[in-house]
């Protein structure tokens, strides 16, 4: 082969690989997952599963354990979170609450109650931006503001769990999260519960969640949903009757360790 041509081919190959890598890193992902059938775990596809598992991120637990991990996104408060906390306390169920700056500023007593009652409070960013669109400085600022406010309210350091607003992320965001020591937490079960003008009643929420429950489910619920708040008291005992256990997300992180954090 002509040496000059060979050199050109090498450069071209390098450029193509570089472009491919850059494109992969820049690819924006809006997390969503198909409904599972017959109480089997849903599958997002190999590409997305690999991205999650290779980047200190989680969307589901092991398929051979009938565990449920409840998570709530708290962008603002409309009166439903106290009821949710009451029901969780009554049934001794741990949860992970992802809070924004607005929620923390307006409801510090609820944030403190979450921590005092043994729940984890995670980072949902200060202003709820699309984290696939911000620069690194803005990303760090969004997380730091929440961390600082949490410490001000509770006197504790925040556990490093991040839920990107609306499930939007890319490889760059995952890398930045890892740099700050965060685990990115997505979900394997969610339904359209966030529109307060389209609540369909607690029975609808109950049936939606019950029909789609599966082993290892990380459940996304919004604390502004009256349907969620009102169905939990019935939902939790029924799921236990079906053999499920409710665990803190700390269990998913530490179950291979000698000591399990409840």
Short mmCIF file of C-alpha atoms in Angstrom, two decimals:
data_model
loop_
_atom_site.label_atom_id
_atom_site.label_comp_id
_atom_site.label_asym_id
_atom_site.label_seq_id
_atom_site.Cartn_x
_atom_site.Cartn_y
_atom_site.Cartn_z
CA UNK A 1 0.00 0.00 0.00
CA UNK A 2 1.26 3.49 -0.77
CA UNK A 3 2.78 4.93 2.41
CA UNK A 4 1.15 8.32 1.87
CA UNK A 5 -2.27 6.69 1.34
CA UNK A 6 -1.75 4.51 4.43
CA UNK A 7 -1.06 7.60 6.55
CA UNK A 8 -4.21 9.29 5.24
CA UNK A 9 -6.24 6.19 6.02
CA UNK A 10 -4.89 6.12 9.58
CA UNK A 11 -5.80 9.76 10.14
CA UNK A 12 -9.27 9.25 8.66
CA UNK A 13 -9.88 6.21 10.86
CA UNK A 14 -8.82 8.17 13.93
CA UNK A 15 -11.13 11.06 13.04
CA UNK A 16 -14.07 8.75 12.48
CA UNK A 17 -13.48 7.05 15.82
CA UNK A 18 -13.13 10.43 17.53
CA UNK A 19 -16.37 11.68 16.00
CA UNK A 20 -18.13 8.46 16.99
CA UNK A 21 -16.96 8.74 20.60
CA UNK A 22 -17.94 12.41 20.80
CA UNK A 23 -21.35 11.62 19.39
CA UNK A 24 -21.86 8.85 21.93
CA UNK A 25 -20.83 11.12 24.79
CA UNK A 26 -23.10 13.91 23.57
CA UNK A 27 -26.13 11.70 23.04
CA UNK A 28 -29.00 12.99 25.14
CA UNK A 29 -31.23 10.40 26.73
CA UNK A 30 -34.76 10.92 27.96
CA UNK A 31 -35.22 7.97 30.30
CA UNK A 32 -38.28 5.85 29.75
CA UNK A 33 -38.87 2.14 30.02
CA UNK A 34 -41.55 -0.10 28.49
CA UNK A 35 -44.12 -1.63 30.79
CA UNK A 36 -43.20 -5.07 32.05
CA UNK A 37 -45.70 -7.89 31.50
CA UNK A 38 -46.86 -10.57 33.93
CA UNK A 39 -44.92 -8.95 36.78
CA UNK A 40 -41.61 -9.56 35.01
CA UNK A 41 -38.88 -6.95 35.01
CA UNK A 42 -39.13 -4.43 32.16
CA UNK A 43 -36.19 -4.16 29.77
CA UNK A 44 -34.92 -0.85 28.34
CA UNK A 45 -32.70 -2.53 25.73
CA UNK A 46 -29.07 -3.57 25.90
CA UNK A 47 -27.65 -0.15 25.03
CA UNK A 48 -29.45 1.68 27.82
CA UNK A 49 -28.93 -1.14 30.31
CA UNK A 50 -25.18 -1.03 29.64
CA UNK A 51 -25.05 2.76 29.97
CA UNK A 52 -26.74 2.60 33.35
CA UNK A 53 -24.74 -0.30 34.78
CA UNK A 54 -21.38 1.14 33.66
CA UNK A 55 -21.91 4.59 35.20
CA UNK A 56 -22.76 4.27 38.90
CA UNK A 57 -26.44 4.46 38.02
CA UNK A 58 -29.44 2.30 38.85
CA UNK A 59 -32.92 1.79 37.48
CA UNK A 60 -33.79 -1.63 38.93
CA UNK A 61 -32.71 -4.20 41.50
CA UNK A 62 -31.99 -7.93 41.13
CA UNK A 63 -34.67 -10.01 39.42
CA UNK A 64 -34.48 -12.79 41.99
CA UNK A 65 -35.42 -10.56 44.96
CA UNK A 66 -38.98 -9.37 45.54
CA UNK A 67 -37.82 -5.98 46.79
CA UNK A 68 -39.47 -2.62 46.17
CA UNK A 69 -37.68 0.72 46.43
CA UNK A 70 -40.08 3.67 46.72
CA UNK A 71 -38.88 7.03 45.45
CA UNK A 72 -40.73 10.35 45.32
CA UNK A 73 -39.89 13.43 43.26
CA UNK A 74 -40.66 16.60 45.21
CA UNK A 75 -40.57 19.66 42.98
CA UNK A 76 -43.02 21.64 45.09
CA UNK A 77 -45.56 21.00 47.82
CA UNK A 78 -49.34 21.05 47.49
CA UNK A 79 -50.37 19.37 50.72
CA UNK A 80 -49.88 15.68 49.90
CA UNK A 81 -46.41 15.00 51.31
CA UNK A 82 -47.49 14.98 54.99
CA UNK A 83 -50.04 12.25 54.21
CA UNK A 84 -47.42 10.25 52.33
CA UNK A 85 -45.07 10.52 55.30
CA UNK A 86 -47.85 9.54 57.70
CA UNK A 87 -48.62 6.37 55.74
CA UNK A 88 -44.96 5.42 55.37
CA UNK A 89 -44.46 5.87 59.09
CA UNK A 90 -47.54 3.82 59.94
CA UNK A 91 -46.41 0.91 57.76
CA UNK A 92 -42.69 1.35 58.54
CA UNK A 93 -41.74 1.75 54.89
CA UNK A 94 -38.54 3.62 53.95
CA UNK A 95 -38.42 5.89 50.91
CA UNK A 96 -36.11 8.16 48.97
CA UNK A 97 -37.34 11.72 48.41
CA UNK A 98 -35.69 13.74 45.63
CA UNK A 99 -36.07 17.43 46.46
CA UNK A 100 -35.56 20.67 44.57
CA UNK A 101 -34.48 24.05 45.88
CA UNK A 102 -38.03 25.37 45.77
CA UNK A 103 -39.31 22.48 47.86
CA UNK A 104 -36.53 22.91 50.43
CA UNK A 105 -36.98 26.66 50.76
CA UNK A 106 -40.74 26.43 51.14
CA UNK A 107 -40.91 23.27 53.28
CA UNK A 108 -37.83 22.89 55.48
CA UNK A 109 -39.94 21.20 58.16
CA UNK A 110 -40.89 18.42 55.72
CA UNK A 111 -37.27 17.91 54.68
CA UNK A 112 -36.27 17.63 58.33
CA UNK A 113 -39.13 15.24 59.00
CA UNK A 114 -38.00 13.02 56.11
CA UNK A 115 -34.52 12.80 57.57
CA UNK A 116 -35.72 12.39 61.16
CA UNK A 117 -38.04 9.52 60.20
CA UNK A 118 -35.29 7.55 58.51
CA UNK A 119 -35.90 8.37 54.86
CA UNK A 120 -33.18 9.37 52.42
CA UNK A 121 -33.32 12.83 50.89
CA UNK A 122 -31.76 12.93 47.42
CA UNK A 123 -30.75 15.68 45.03
CA UNK A 124 -33.20 16.74 42.31
CA UNK A 125 -31.23 19.95 41.57
CA UNK A 126 -31.97 23.48 42.75
CA UNK A 127 -33.80 24.90 39.70
CA UNK A 128 -34.86 21.63 37.98
CA UNK A 129 -32.95 22.25 34.71
CA UNK A 130 -32.30 19.76 31.92
CA UNK A 131 -28.91 18.42 33.04
CA UNK A 132 -28.10 17.25 29.53
CA UNK A 133 -28.06 20.91 28.44
CA UNK A 134 -26.06 22.67 31.18
CA UNK A 135 -22.31 23.24 31.41
CA UNK A 136 -20.20 21.78 34.18
CA UNK A 137 -20.18 24.94 36.27
CA UNK A 138 -23.98 25.11 36.23
CA UNK A 139 -24.24 21.38 36.96
CA UNK A 140 -22.04 21.67 40.04
CA UNK A 141 -23.88 24.78 41.23
CA UNK A 142 -27.27 23.07 40.94
CA UNK A 143 -26.14 20.17 43.12
CA UNK A 144 -24.11 22.22 45.59
CA UNK A 145 -27.00 24.55 46.41
CA UNK A 146 -29.18 21.58 47.35
CA UNK A 147 -26.38 20.01 49.40
CA UNK A 148 -25.82 23.25 51.32
CA UNK A 149 -29.51 23.80 52.02
CA UNK A 150 -29.95 20.22 53.21
CA UNK A 151 -27.08 20.62 55.67
CA UNK A 152 -28.53 23.93 56.85
CA UNK A 153 -31.91 22.30 57.52
CA UNK A 154 -30.78 18.97 59.01
CA UNK A 155 -27.22 19.49 60.14
CA UNK A 156 -26.28 16.42 58.09
CA UNK A 157 -24.38 15.81 54.87
CA UNK A 158 -26.61 14.82 51.98
CA UNK A 159 -26.45 11.23 50.73
CA UNK A 160 -25.16 11.39 47.16
CA UNK A 161 -28.16 10.22 45.14
CA UNK A 162 -29.16 12.23 42.08
CA UNK A 163 -32.28 12.05 39.98
CA UNK A 164 -31.89 14.15 36.83
CA UNK A 165 -35.01 16.25 36.20
CA UNK A 166 -37.43 14.55 33.79
CA UNK A 167 -34.91 11.72 33.44
CA UNK A 168 -32.80 13.70 30.96
CA UNK A 169 -29.08 12.92 30.94
CA UNK A 170 -26.10 12.04 28.78
CA UNK A 171 -22.69 10.49 29.27
CA UNK A 172 -21.18 13.83 30.18
CA UNK A 173 -23.68 14.33 32.99
CA UNK A 174 -23.09 10.80 34.28
CA UNK A 175 -19.35 11.51 34.36
CA UNK A 176 -19.84 14.77 36.25
CA UNK A 177 -22.12 13.03 38.74
CA UNK A 178 -19.51 10.35 39.37
CA UNK A 179 -16.86 13.03 39.91
CA UNK A 180 -18.99 14.42 42.75
CA UNK A 181 -19.51 10.95 44.21
CA UNK A 182 -23.14 10.67 43.13
CA UNK A 183 -25.17 7.66 42.09
CA UNK A 184 -27.72 8.48 39.40
CA UNK A 185 -31.08 6.93 40.27
CA UNK A 186 -33.67 6.37 37.56
CA UNK A 187 -36.68 4.02 37.75
CA UNK A 188 -38.29 0.88 36.39
CA UNK A 189 -41.92 1.71 37.20
CA UNK A 190 -43.74 5.00 36.76
CA UNK A 191 -47.06 6.19 35.44
CA UNK A 192 -48.48 9.58 34.48
CA UNK A 193 -49.11 10.98 37.94
CA UNK A 194 -47.52 14.43 37.85
CA UNK A 195 -50.38 16.44 36.30
CA UNK A 196 -52.46 17.64 39.24
CA UNK A 197 -55.30 18.52 36.87
CA UNK A 198 -55.56 14.96 35.57
CA UNK A 199 -55.73 12.89 38.73
CA UNK A 200 -57.95 9.86 38.19
CA UNK A 201 -58.52 8.75 41.76
CA UNK A 202 -56.60 6.51 44.18
CA UNK A 203 -58.05 3.31 42.72
CA UNK A 204 -56.53 4.16 39.35
CA UNK A 205 -53.09 4.69 40.93
CA UNK A 206 -53.47 1.51 42.97
CA UNK A 207 -54.32 -0.58 39.90
CA UNK A 208 -51.59 0.98 37.74
CA UNK A 209 -48.86 0.23 40.25
CA UNK A 210 -50.14 -3.17 41.31
CA UNK A 211 -50.46 -4.43 37.74
CA UNK A 212 -46.93 -3.38 36.81
CA UNK A 213 -45.06 -4.30 39.99
CA UNK A 214 -42.02 -6.56 39.57
CA UNK A 215 -39.05 -7.77 41.60
CA UNK A 216 -36.43 -5.08 42.17
CA UNK A 217 -38.76 -2.25 41.19
CA UNK A 218 -37.49 1.28 41.69
CA UNK A 219 -40.82 3.10 41.74
CA UNK A 220 -41.08 6.74 40.74
CA UNK A 221 -43.99 8.64 42.26
CA UNK A 222 -44.60 12.38 42.48
CA UNK A 223 -45.46 13.77 45.88
CA UNK A 224 -47.89 16.28 44.35
CA UNK A 225 -50.20 13.46 43.24
CA UNK A 226 -53.24 13.12 45.47
CA UNK A 227 -53.84 9.71 43.85
CA UNK A 228 -50.50 8.47 45.16
CA UNK A 229 -51.00 9.86 48.63
CA UNK A 230 -54.45 8.32 48.94
CA UNK A 231 -53.65 4.89 47.50
CA UNK A 232 -50.56 4.06 49.55
CA UNK A 233 -52.42 2.97 52.65
CA UNK A 234 -54.13 0.25 50.61
CA UNK A 235 -51.24 -0.47 48.24
CA UNK A 236 -48.52 -1.22 50.77
CA UNK A 237 -50.35 -4.04 52.61
CA UNK A 238 -51.47 -5.61 49.32
CA UNK A 239 -47.94 -5.71 47.94
CA UNK A 240 -46.71 -7.26 51.17
CA UNK A 241 -49.44 -9.86 50.86
CA UNK A 242 -48.01 -10.68 47.42
CA UNK A 243 -44.62 -11.37 48.98
CA UNK A 244 -42.85 -8.06 48.31
CA UNK A 245 -40.61 -6.30 50.81
CA UNK A 246 -40.04 -2.55 50.95
CA UNK A 247 -36.40 -1.59 51.29
CA UNK A 248 -34.36 1.58 51.49
CA UNK A 249 -32.26 2.21 48.40
CA UNK A 250 -29.29 1.86 50.73
CA UNK A 251 -30.07 -1.86 50.79
CA UNK A 252 -29.65 -2.06 47.02
CA UNK A 253 -26.29 -0.31 47.33
CA UNK A 254 -24.93 -2.35 50.22
CA UNK A 255 -26.49 -5.82 50.03
CA UNK A 256 -23.15 -7.36 49.06
CA UNK A 257 -21.50 -5.81 52.11
CA UNK A 258 -21.25 -7.44 55.55
CA UNK A 259 -23.53 -4.79 57.08
CA UNK A 260 -26.83 -3.93 55.45
CA UNK A 261 -27.99 -0.36 55.98
CA UNK A 262 -31.74 -0.24 56.46
#
